[in-house]
PDB file of N, CA and C in Angstrom:
ATOM      1  N   MET A 272     -18.851  23.433  16.058  1.00  0.00           N
ATOM      2  CA  MET A 272     -18.724  22.024  15.746  1.00  0.00           C
ATOM      3  C   MET A 272     -18.076  21.827  14.375  1.00  0.00           C
ATOM      4  N   ALA A 273     -18.521  22.606  13.407  1.00  0.00           N
ATOM      5  CA  ALA A 273     -17.958  22.484  12.060  1.00  0.00           C
ATOM      6  C   ALA A 273     -16.486  22.876  12.049  1.00  0.00           C
ATOM      7  N   GLU A 274     -16.126  23.877  12.864  1.00  0.00           N
ATOM      8  CA  GLU A 274     -14.724  24.296  12.922  1.00  0.00           C
ATOM      9  C   GLU A 274     -13.841  23.199  13.524  1.00  0.00           C
ATOM     10  N   ALA A 275     -14.352  22.487  14.520  1.00  0.00           N
ATOM     11  CA  ALA A 275     -13.591  21.380  15.116  1.00  0.00           C
ATOM     12  C   ALA A 275     -13.382  20.257  14.101  1.00  0.00           C
ATOM     13  N   ILE A 276     -14.390  19.960  13.319  1.00  0.00           N
ATOM     14  CA  ILE A 276     -14.264  18.927  12.288  1.00  0.00           C
ATOM     15  C   ILE A 276     -13.273  19.382  11.223  1.00  0.00           C
ATOM     16  N   PHE A 277     -13.344  20.651  10.834  1.00  0.00           N
ATOM     17  CA  PHE A 277     -12.419  21.180   9.826  1.00  0.00           C
ATOM     18  C   PHE A 277     -10.978  21.145  10.337  1.00  0.00           C
ATOM     19  N   ASP A 278     -10.771  21.500  11.603  1.00  0.00           N
ATOM     20  CA  ASP A 278      -9.423  21.438  12.186  1.00  0.00           C
ATOM     21  C   ASP A 278      -8.907  20.010  12.253  1.00  0.00           C
ATOM     22  N   PHE A 279      -9.783  19.070  12.575  1.00  0.00           N
ATOM     23  CA  PHE A 279      -9.385  17.666  12.598  1.00  0.00           C
ATOM     24  C   PHE A 279      -8.974  17.195  11.205  1.00  0.00           C
ATOM     25  N   LEU A 280      -9.753  17.549  10.205  1.00  0.00           N
ATOM     26  CA  LEU A 280      -9.429  17.134   8.833  1.00  0.00           C
ATOM     27  C   LEU A 280      -8.127  17.757   8.345  1.00  0.00           C
ATOM     28  N   LYS A 281      -7.827  18.996   8.770  1.00  0.00           N
ATOM     29  CA  LYS A 281      -6.571  19.633   8.388  1.00  0.00           C
ATOM     30  C   LYS A 281      -5.377  18.955   9.038  1.00  0.00           C
ATOM     31  N   SER A 282      -5.573  18.332  10.196  1.00  0.00           N
ATOM     32  CA  SER A 282      -4.458  17.695  10.901  1.00  0.00           C
ATOM     33  C   SER A 282      -4.166  16.283  10.402  1.00  0.00           C
ATOM     34  N   THR A 283      -5.023  15.725   9.574  1.00  0.00           N
ATOM     35  CA  THR A 283      -4.785  14.380   9.065  1.00  0.00           C
ATOM     36  C   THR A 283      -3.879  14.427   7.843  1.00  0.00           C
ATOM     37  N   GLY A 284      -3.379  13.287   7.467  1.00  0.00           N
ATOM     38  CA  GLY A 284      -2.529  13.203   6.287  1.00  0.00           C
ATOM     39  C   GLY A 284      -3.299  13.419   4.996  1.00  0.00           C
ATOM     40  N   PHE A 285      -4.590  13.177   5.001  1.00  0.00           N
ATOM     41  CA  PHE A 285      -5.368  13.314   3.781  1.00  0.00           C
ATOM     42  C   PHE A 285      -5.508  14.767   3.334  1.00  0.00           C
ATOM     43  N   ALA A 286      -5.272  15.725   4.236  1.00  0.00           N
ATOM     44  CA  ALA A 286      -5.270  17.133   3.840  1.00  0.00           C
ATOM     45  C   ALA A 286      -4.046  17.439   2.981  1.00  0.00           C
ATOM     46  N   ASN A 287      -2.995  16.641   3.110  1.00  0.00           N
ATOM     47  CA  ASN A 287      -1.764  16.847   2.340  1.00  0.00           C
ATOM     48  C   ASN A 287      -1.643  15.886   1.161  1.00  0.00           C
ATOM     49  N   MET A 288      -2.712  15.220   0.812  1.00  0.00           N
ATOM     50  CA  MET A 288      -2.679  14.242  -0.271  1.00  0.00           C
ATOM     51  C   MET A 288      -2.591  14.934  -1.632  1.00  0.00           C
ATOM     52  N   THR A 289      -1.747  14.388  -2.487  1.00  0.00           N
ATOM     53  CA  THR A 289      -1.631  14.918  -3.838  1.00  0.00           C
ATOM     54  C   THR A 289      -2.661  14.244  -4.738  1.00  0.00           C
ATOM     55  N   LEU A 290      -2.814  14.782  -5.927  1.00  0.00           N
ATOM     56  CA  LEU A 290      -3.755  14.209  -6.888  1.00  0.00           C
ATOM     57  C   LEU A 290      -3.322  12.803  -7.297  1.00  0.00           C
ATOM     58  N   GLY A 291      -2.029  12.600  -7.460  1.00  0.00           N
ATOM     59  CA  GLY A 291      -1.519  11.285  -7.837  1.00  0.00           C
ATOM     60  C   GLY A 291      -1.774  10.238  -6.765  1.00  0.00           C
ATOM     61  N   GLN A 292      -1.585  10.621  -5.498  1.00  0.00           N
ATOM     62  CA  GLN A 292      -1.857   9.689  -4.407  1.00  0.00           C
ATOM     63  C   GLN A 292      -3.342   9.350  -4.341  1.00  0.00           C
ATOM     64  N   GLY A 293      -4.180  10.331  -4.546  1.00  0.00           N
ATOM     65  CA  GLY A 293      -5.626  10.077  -4.540  1.00  0.00           C
ATOM     66  C   GLY A 293      -6.043   9.148  -5.664  1.00  0.00           C
ATOM     67  N   ALA A 294      -5.464   9.353  -6.839  1.00  0.00           N
ATOM     68  CA  ALA A 294      -5.782   8.469  -7.976  1.00  0.00           C
ATOM     69  C   ALA A 294      -5.320   7.042  -7.709  1.00  0.00           C
ATOM     70  N   MET A 295      -4.114   6.893  -7.147  1.00  0.00           N
ATOM     71  CA  MET A 295      -3.613   5.551  -6.863  1.00  0.00           C
ATOM     72  C   MET A 295      -4.416   4.875  -5.752  1.00  0.00           C
ATOM     73  N   LEU A 296      -4.889   5.628  -4.782  1.00  0.00           N
ATOM     74  CA  LEU A 296      -5.749   5.044  -3.754  1.00  0.00           C
ATOM     75  C   LEU A 296      -7.060   4.555  -4.366  1.00  0.00           C
ATOM     76  N   MET A 297      -7.619   5.327  -5.292  1.00  0.00           N
ATOM     77  CA  MET A 297      -8.847   4.900  -5.965  1.00  0.00           C
ATOM     78  C   MET A 297      -8.609   3.629  -6.783  1.00  0.00           C
ATOM     79  N   VAL A 298      -7.488   3.564  -7.487  1.00  0.00           N
ATOM     80  CA  VAL A 298      -7.157   2.363  -8.269  1.00  0.00           C
ATOM     81  C   VAL A 298      -6.994   1.165  -7.343  1.00  0.00           C
ATOM     82  N   SER A 299      -6.376   1.370  -6.187  1.00  0.00           N
ATOM     83  CA  SER A 299      -6.217   0.241  -5.261  1.00  0.00           C
ATOM     84  C   SER A 299      -7.567  -0.231  -4.732  1.00  0.00           C
ATOM     85  N   PHE A 300      -8.493   0.688  -4.480  1.00  0.00           N
ATOM     86  CA  PHE A 300      -9.824   0.279  -4.031  1.00  0.00           C
ATOM     87  C   PHE A 300     -10.572  -0.472  -5.131  1.00  0.00           C
ATOM     88  N   VAL A 301     -10.386  -0.043  -6.374  1.00  0.00           N
ATOM     89  CA  VAL A 301     -11.012  -0.756  -7.498  1.00  0.00           C
ATOM     90  C   VAL A 301     -10.434  -2.169  -7.603  1.00  0.00           C
ATOM     91  N   PHE A 302      -9.129  -2.305  -7.467  1.00  0.00           N
ATOM     92  CA  PHE A 302      -8.507  -3.635  -7.511  1.00  0.00           C
ATOM     93  C   PHE A 302      -9.023  -4.521  -6.379  1.00  0.00           C
ATOM     94  N   LEU A 303      -9.135  -3.959  -5.169  1.00  0.00           N
ATOM     95  CA  LEU A 303      -9.671  -4.745  -4.056  1.00  0.00           C
ATOM     96  C   LEU A 303     -11.110  -5.168  -4.319  1.00  0.00           C
ATOM     97  N   TYR A 304     -11.903  -4.266  -4.872  1.00  0.00           N
ATOM     98  CA  TYR A 304     -13.296  -4.587  -5.198  1.00  0.00           C
ATOM     99  C   TYR A 304     -13.368  -5.713  -6.224  1.00  0.00           C
ATOM    100  N   LEU A 305     -12.565  -5.601  -7.277  1.00  0.00           N
ATOM    101  CA  LEU A 305     -12.592  -6.632  -8.313  1.00  0.00           C
ATOM    102  C   LEU A 305     -12.124  -7.982  -7.780  1.00  0.00           C
ATOM    103  N   ALA A 306     -11.126  -7.968  -6.909  1.00  0.00           N
ATOM    104  CA  ALA A 306     -10.592  -9.219  -6.382  1.00  0.00           C
ATOM    105  C   ALA A 306     -11.561  -9.871  -5.403  1.00  0.00           C
ATOM    106  N   ILE A 307     -12.217  -9.070  -4.566  1.00  0.00           N
ATOM    107  CA  ILE A 307     -13.070  -9.644  -3.530  1.00  0.00           C
ATOM    108  C   ILE A 307     -14.472  -9.925  -4.058  1.00  0.00           C
ATOM    109  N   ARG A 308     -15.077  -8.962  -4.704  1.00  0.00           N
ATOM    110  CA  ARG A 308     -16.470  -9.103  -5.129  1.00  0.00           C
ATOM    111  C   ARG A 308     -16.614  -9.980  -6.374  1.00  0.00           C
ATOM    112  N   HIS A 309     -15.761  -9.757  -7.374  1.00  0.00           N
ATOM    113  CA  HIS A 309     -15.893 -10.470  -8.640  1.00  0.00           C
ATOM    114  C   HIS A 309     -14.891 -11.608  -8.801  1.00  0.00           C
ATOM    115  N   GLU A 310     -14.019 -11.793  -7.819  1.00  0.00           N
ATOM    116  CA  GLU A 310     -13.034 -12.868  -7.792  1.00  0.00           C
ATOM    117  C   GLU A 310     -12.160 -12.896  -9.048  1.00  0.00           C
ATOM    118  N   PHE A 311     -11.685 -11.728  -9.488  1.00  0.00           N
ATOM    119  CA  PHE A 311     -10.747 -11.632 -10.598  1.00  0.00           C
ATOM    120  C   PHE A 311      -9.333 -11.784 -10.050  1.00  0.00           C
ATOM    121  N   GLU A 312      -8.742 -12.961 -10.173  1.00  0.00           N
ATOM    122  CA  GLU A 312      -7.370 -13.244  -9.727  1.00  0.00           C
ATOM    123  C   GLU A 312      -7.095 -12.713  -8.324  1.00  0.00           C
ATOM    124  N   PRO A 313      -7.836 -13.190  -7.316  1.00  0.00           N
ATOM    125  CA  PRO A 313      -7.648 -12.631  -5.977  1.00  0.00           C
ATOM    126  C   PRO A 313      -6.265 -12.920  -5.386  1.00  0.00           C
ATOM    127  N   LEU A 314      -5.614 -14.017  -5.807  1.00  0.00           N
ATOM    128  CA  LEU A 314      -4.283 -14.315  -5.265  1.00  0.00           C
ATOM    129  C   LEU A 314      -3.250 -13.274  -5.666  1.00  0.00           C
ATOM    130  N   LEU A 315      -3.484 -12.600  -6.764  1.00  0.00           N
ATOM    131  CA  LEU A 315      -2.547 -11.573  -7.216  1.00  0.00           C
ATOM    132  C   LEU A 315      -3.048 -10.161  -6.933  1.00  0.00           C
ATOM    133  N   LEU A 316      -4.335  -9.913  -7.135  1.00  0.00           N
ATOM    134  CA  LEU A 316      -4.847  -8.546  -7.012  1.00  0.00           C
ATOM    135  C   LEU A 316      -4.902  -8.046  -5.571  1.00  0.00           C
ATOM    136  N   ILE A 317      -5.201  -8.902  -4.630  1.00  0.00           N
ATOM    137  CA  ILE A 317      -5.298  -8.433  -3.240  1.00  0.00           C
ATOM    138  C   ILE A 317      -3.947  -7.955  -2.719  1.00  0.00           C
ATOM    139  N   PRO A 318      -2.842  -8.710  -2.871  1.00  0.00           N
ATOM    140  CA  PRO A 318      -1.559  -8.175  -2.405  1.00  0.00           C
ATOM    141  C   PRO A 318      -1.107  -6.937  -3.171  1.00  0.00           C
ATOM    142  N   ILE A 319      -1.375  -6.902  -4.477  1.00  0.00           N
ATOM    143  CA  ILE A 319      -0.998  -5.727  -5.264  1.00  0.00           C
ATOM    144  C   ILE A 319      -1.773  -4.503  -4.776  1.00  0.00           C
ATOM    145  N   ALA A 320      -3.077  -4.654  -4.587  1.00  0.00           N
ATOM    146  CA  ALA A 320      -3.904  -3.521  -4.156  1.00  0.00           C
ATOM    147  C   ALA A 320      -3.532  -3.074  -2.746  1.00  0.00           C
ATOM    148  N   PHE A 321      -3.231  -4.020  -1.869  1.00  0.00           N
ATOM    149  CA  PHE A 321      -2.860  -3.647  -0.506  1.00  0.00           C
ATOM    150  C   PHE A 321      -1.519  -2.919  -0.496  1.00  0.00           C
ATOM    151  N   GLY A 322      -0.589  -3.361  -1.319  1.00  0.00           N
ATOM    152  CA  GLY A 322       0.692  -2.663  -1.435  1.00  0.00           C
ATOM    153  C   GLY A 322       0.521  -1.259  -1.991  1.00  0.00           C
ATOM    154  N   MET A 323      -0.353  -1.098  -2.993  1.00  0.00           N
ATOM    155  CA  MET A 323      -0.637   0.226  -3.536  1.00  0.00           C
ATOM    156  C   MET A 323      -1.250   1.123  -2.473  1.00  0.00           C
ATOM    157  N   LEU A 324      -2.128   0.564  -1.678  1.00  0.00           N
ATOM    158  CA  LEU A 324      -2.781   1.332  -0.623  1.00  0.00           C
ATOM    159  C   LEU A 324      -1.766   1.809   0.411  1.00  0.00           C
ATOM    160  N   LEU A 325      -0.885   0.918   0.855  1.00  0.00           N
ATOM    161  CA  LEU A 325       0.109   1.302   1.854  1.00  0.00           C
ATOM    162  C   LEU A 325       1.121   2.311   1.317  1.00  0.00           C
ATOM    163  N   ALA A 326       1.572   2.102   0.093  1.00  0.00           N
ATOM    164  CA  ALA A 326       2.609   2.967  -0.463  1.00  0.00           C
ATOM    165  C   ALA A 326       2.107   4.379  -0.730  1.00  0.00           C
ATOM    166  N   ASN A 327       0.809   4.562  -0.892  1.00  0.00           N
ATOM    167  CA  ASN A 327       0.279   5.876  -1.241  1.00  0.00           C
ATOM    168  C   ASN A 327      -0.453   6.574  -0.105  1.00  0.00           C
ATOM    169  N   LEU A 328      -0.334   6.068   1.119  1.00  0.00           N
ATOM    170  CA  LEU A 328      -0.917   6.784   2.247  1.00  0.00           C
ATOM    171  C   LEU A 328      -0.138   8.080   2.462  1.00  0.00           C
ATOM    172  N   PRO A 329      -0.832   9.209   2.520  1.00  0.00           N
ATOM    173  CA  PRO A 329      -0.121  10.482   2.651  1.00  0.00           C
ATOM    174  C   PRO A 329       0.514  10.659   4.025  1.00  0.00           C
ATOM    175  N   LEU A 330       1.743  11.136   4.043  1.00  0.00           N
ATOM    176  CA  LEU A 330       2.514  11.441   5.251  1.00  0.00           C
ATOM    177  C   LEU A 330       2.687  10.251   6.188  1.00  0.00           C
ATOM    178  N   ALA A 331       2.604   9.034   5.684  1.00  0.00           N
ATOM    179  CA  ALA A 331       2.754   7.862   6.550  1.00  0.00           C
ATOM    180  C   ALA A 331       4.222   7.537   6.780  1.00  0.00           C
ATOM    181  N   GLY A 332       5.097   7.882   5.841  1.00  0.00           N
ATOM    182  CA  GLY A 332       6.520   7.611   5.999  1.00  0.00           C
ATOM    183  C   GLY A 332       6.873   6.143   5.887  1.00  0.00           C
ATOM    184  N   LEU A 333       6.052   5.381   5.195  1.00  0.00           N
ATOM    185  CA  LEU A 333       6.317   3.953   5.080  1.00  0.00           C
ATOM    186  C   LEU A 333       7.490   3.639   4.161  1.00  0.00           C
ATOM    187  N   MET A 334       7.852   4.562   3.276  1.00  0.00           N
ATOM    188  CA  MET A 334       8.975   4.338   2.362  1.00  0.00           C
ATOM    189  C   MET A 334      10.223   5.105   2.790  1.00  0.00           C
ATOM    190  N   ALA A 335      10.207   5.677   3.988  1.00  0.00           N
ATOM    191  CA  ALA A 335      11.319   6.508   4.448  1.00  0.00           C
ATOM    192  C   ALA A 335      12.571   5.666   4.708  1.00  0.00           C
ATOM    193  N   GLU A 336      13.707   6.163   4.226  1.00  0.00           N
ATOM    194  CA  GLU A 336      14.985   5.500   4.482  1.00  0.00           C
ATOM    195  C   GLU A 336      15.502   5.909   5.860  1.00  0.00           C
ATOM    196  N   PRO A 337      16.230   5.016   6.533  1.00  0.00           N
ATOM    197  CA  PRO A 337      16.810   5.419   7.817  1.00  0.00           C
ATOM    198  C   PRO A 337      17.894   6.471   7.617  1.00  0.00           C
ATOM    199  N   ASP A 338      17.931   7.462   8.488  1.00  0.00           N
ATOM    200  CA  ASP A 338      18.963   8.505   8.432  1.00  0.00           C
ATOM    201  C   ASP A 338      19.276   8.930   9.872  1.00  0.00           C
ATOM    202  N   ALA A 339      20.029  10.010  10.026  1.00  0.00           N
ATOM    203  CA  ALA A 339      20.434  10.458  11.360  1.00  0.00           C
ATOM    204  C   ALA A 339      19.229  10.913  12.189  1.00  0.00           C
ATOM    205  N   ALA A 340      18.277  11.577  11.562  1.00  0.00           N
ATOM    206  CA  ALA A 340      17.109  12.071  12.295  1.00  0.00           C
ATOM    207  C   ALA A 340      16.144  10.941  12.634  1.00  0.00           C
ATOM    208  N   ASN A 341      16.043   9.950  11.765  1.00  0.00           N
ATOM    209  CA  ASN A 341      15.135   8.818  11.964  1.00  0.00           C
ATOM    210  C   ASN A 341      15.922   7.532  11.750  1.00  0.00           C
ATOM    211  N   PRO A 342      16.504   6.959  12.814  1.00  0.00           N
ATOM    212  CA  PRO A 342      17.348   5.776  12.626  1.00  0.00           C
ATOM    213  C   PRO A 342      16.580   4.529  12.216  1.00  0.00           C
ATOM    214  N   ILE A 343      15.265   4.534  12.400  1.00  0.00           N
ATOM    215  CA  ILE A 343      14.444   3.393  11.987  1.00  0.00           C
ATOM    216  C   ILE A 343      13.681   3.807  10.739  1.00  0.00           C
ATOM    217  N   GLY A 344      13.877   3.082   9.655  1.00  0.00           N
ATOM    218  CA  GLY A 344      13.194   3.407   8.405  1.00  0.00           C
ATOM    219  C   GLY A 344      11.754   2.932   8.421  1.00  0.00           C
ATOM    220  N   GLY A 345      11.071   3.189   7.327  1.00  0.00           N
ATOM    221  CA  GLY A 345       9.686   2.779   7.190  1.00  0.00           C
ATOM    222  C   GLY A 345       9.562   1.292   6.896  1.00  0.00           C
ATOM    223  N   LEU A 346       8.383   0.771   7.126  1.00  0.00           N
ATOM    224  CA  LEU A 346       8.115  -0.653   6.939  1.00  0.00           C
ATOM    225  C   LEU A 346       8.341  -1.080   5.497  1.00  0.00           C
ATOM    226  N   LEU A 347       7.849  -0.314   4.548  1.00  0.00           N
ATOM    227  CA  LEU A 347       7.993  -0.697   3.145  1.00  0.00           C
ATOM    228  C   LEU A 347       9.432  -0.538   2.652  1.00  0.00           C
ATOM    229  N   TYR A 348      10.238   0.269   3.322  1.00  0.00           N
ATOM    230  CA  TYR A 348      11.658   0.367   2.968  1.00  0.00           C
ATOM    231  C   TYR A 348      12.342  -0.973   3.206  1.00  0.00           C
ATOM    232  N   TYR A 349      12.064  -1.591   4.343  1.00  0.00           N
ATOM    233  CA  TYR A 349      12.681  -2.889   4.632  1.00  0.00           C
ATOM    234  C   TYR A 349      12.088  -3.990   3.771  1.00  0.00           C
ATOM    235  N   ARG A 350      10.822  -3.889   3.432  1.00  0.00           N
ATOM    236  CA  ARG A 350      10.204  -4.846   2.507  1.00  0.00           C
ATOM    237  C   ARG A 350      10.880  -4.728   1.142  1.00  0.00           C
ATOM    238  N   TYR A 351      11.183  -3.515   0.715  1.00  0.00           N
ATOM    239  CA  TYR A 351      11.855  -3.310  -0.558  1.00  0.00           C
ATOM    240  C   TYR A 351      13.270  -3.885  -0.522  1.00  0.00           C
ATOM    241  N   GLN A 352      13.934  -3.842   0.609  1.00  0.00           N
ATOM    242  CA  GLN A 352      15.282  -4.409   0.703  1.00  0.00           C
ATOM    243  C   GLN A 352      15.254  -5.910   0.442  1.00  0.00           C
ATOM    244  N   GLY A 353      14.226  -6.597   0.916  1.00  0.00           N
ATOM    245  CA  GLY A 353      14.088  -8.024   0.610  1.00  0.00           C
ATOM    246  C   GLY A 353      13.851  -8.263  -0.863  1.00  0.00           C
ATOM    247  N   ASP A 354      13.148  -7.348  -1.504  1.00  0.00           N
ATOM    248  CA  ASP A 354      12.918  -7.451  -2.945  1.00  0.00           C
ATOM    249  C   ASP A 354      14.184  -7.093  -3.712  1.00  0.00           C
ATOM    250  N   HIS A 355      14.878  -6.051  -3.273  1.00  0.00           N
ATOM    251  CA  HIS A 355      16.100  -5.591  -3.931  1.00  0.00           C
ATOM    252  C   HIS A 355      17.200  -6.645  -3.854  1.00  0.00           C
ATOM    253  N   LEU A 356      17.283  -7.357  -2.747  1.00  0.00           N
ATOM    254  CA  LEU A 356      18.302  -8.382  -2.570  1.00  0.00           C
ATOM    255  C   LEU A 356      17.911  -9.718  -3.205  1.00  0.00           C
ATOM    256  N   GLY A 357      16.701  -9.809  -3.758  1.00  0.00           N
ATOM    257  CA  GLY A 357      16.280 -11.015  -4.458  1.00  0.00           C
ATOM    258  C   GLY A 357      15.805 -12.130  -3.547  1.00  0.00           C
ATOM    259  N   ILE A 358      15.324 -11.794  -2.355  1.00  0.00           N
ATOM    260  CA  ILE A 358      14.859 -12.812  -1.417  1.00  0.00           C
ATOM    261  C   ILE A 358      13.373 -13.112  -1.634  1.00  0.00           C
ATOM    262  N   PHE A 359      12.556 -12.081  -1.784  1.00  0.00           N
ATOM    263  CA  PHE A 359      11.111 -12.279  -1.822  1.00  0.00           C
ATOM    264  C   PHE A 359      10.553 -12.817  -3.140  1.00  0.00           C
ATOM    265  N   PRO A 360      11.047 -12.415  -4.316  1.00  0.00           N
ATOM    266  CA  PRO A 360      10.422 -12.930  -5.542  1.00  0.00           C
ATOM    267  C   PRO A 360      10.385 -14.460  -5.643  1.00  0.00           C
ATOM    268  N   PRO A 361      11.473 -15.182  -5.340  1.00  0.00           N
ATOM    269  CA  PRO A 361      11.342 -16.649  -5.398  1.00  0.00           C
ATOM    270  C   PRO A 361      10.353 -17.202  -4.373  1.00  0.00           C
ATOM    271  N   LEU A 362      10.299 -16.583  -3.201  1.00  0.00           N
ATOM    272  CA  LEU A 362       9.341 -17.041  -2.192  1.00  0.00           C
ATOM    273  C   LEU A 362       7.900 -16.800  -2.632  1.00  0.00           C
ATOM    274  N   ILE A 363       7.655 -15.668  -3.281  1.00  0.00           N
ATOM    275  CA  ILE A 363       6.308 -15.354  -3.750  1.00  0.00           C
ATOM    276  C   ILE A 363       5.893 -16.333  -4.836  1.00  0.00           C
ATOM    277  N   PHE A 364       6.763 -16.572  -5.808  1.00  0.00           N
ATOM    278  CA  PHE A 364       6.419 -17.500  -6.886  1.00  0.00           C
ATOM    279  C   PHE A 364       6.244 -18.919  -6.350  1.00  0.00           C
ATOM    280  N   LEU A 365       7.044 -19.308  -5.378  1.00  0.00           N
ATOM    281  CA  LEU A 365       6.898 -20.622  -4.765  1.00  0.00           C
ATOM    282  C   LEU A 365       5.564 -20.734  -4.046  1.00  0.00           C
ATOM    283  N   GLY A 366       5.199 -19.693  -3.294  1.00  0.00           N
ATOM    284  CA  GLY A 366       3.935 -19.718  -2.574  1.00  0.00           C
ATOM    285  C   GLY A 366       2.721 -19.712  -3.488  1.00  0.00           C
ATOM    286  N   VAL A 367       2.735 -18.860  -4.512  1.00  0.00           N
ATOM    287  CA  VAL A 367       1.601 -18.808  -5.457  1.00  0.00           C
ATOM    288  C   VAL A 367       1.512 -20.118  -6.225  1.00  0.00           C
ATOM    289  N   GLY A 368       2.648 -20.678  -6.631  1.00  0.00           N
ATOM    290  CA  GLY A 368       2.626 -21.958  -7.339  1.00  0.00           C
ATOM    291  C   GLY A 368       2.098 -23.080  -6.478  1.00  0.00           C
ATOM    292  N   ALA A 369       2.458 -23.100  -5.204  1.00  0.00           N
ATOM    293  CA  ALA A 369       1.968 -24.133  -4.296  1.00  0.00           C
ATOM    294  C   ALA A 369       0.474 -23.964  -4.035  1.00  0.00           C
ATOM    295  N   MET A 370       0.010 -22.719  -3.960  1.00  0.00           N
ATOM    296  CA  MET A 370      -1.410 -22.487  -3.688  1.00  0.00           C
ATOM    297  C   MET A 370      -2.285 -22.832  -4.880  1.00  0.00           C
ATOM    298  N   THR A 371      -1.767 -22.686  -6.100  1.00  0.00           N
ATOM    299  CA  THR A 371      -2.579 -22.954  -7.275  1.00  0.00           C
ATOM    300  C   THR A 371      -2.561 -24.420  -7.688  1.00  0.00           C
ATOM    301  N   ASP A 372      -1.652 -25.201  -7.120  1.00  0.00           N
ATOM    302  CA  ASP A 372      -1.637 -26.646  -7.451  1.00  0.00           C
ATOM    303  C   ASP A 372      -2.717 -27.336  -6.749  1.00  0.00           C
TER     304      ASP A 372
END
């Protein structure tokens, strides 16, 4: 039974997690805790923490660029394209400003 659990854990992405990814995941959990439990700027901390959580998942490929082997890129790659092209920042500031009024 223990060997089956060990084999399962080796097959997950968390077996390949680096120290930096683990630290960033912990920071994202702390941000989520502060935003939800203590209500420290939840309009800003929750999206930041969720983005940190997604970007640091081991072996998820969410930031992968499209290439010949993988013609469809990762989800966060396309999200970054909206940021790189200057589409999302004005929308975010407009939405946060409307929500705080």
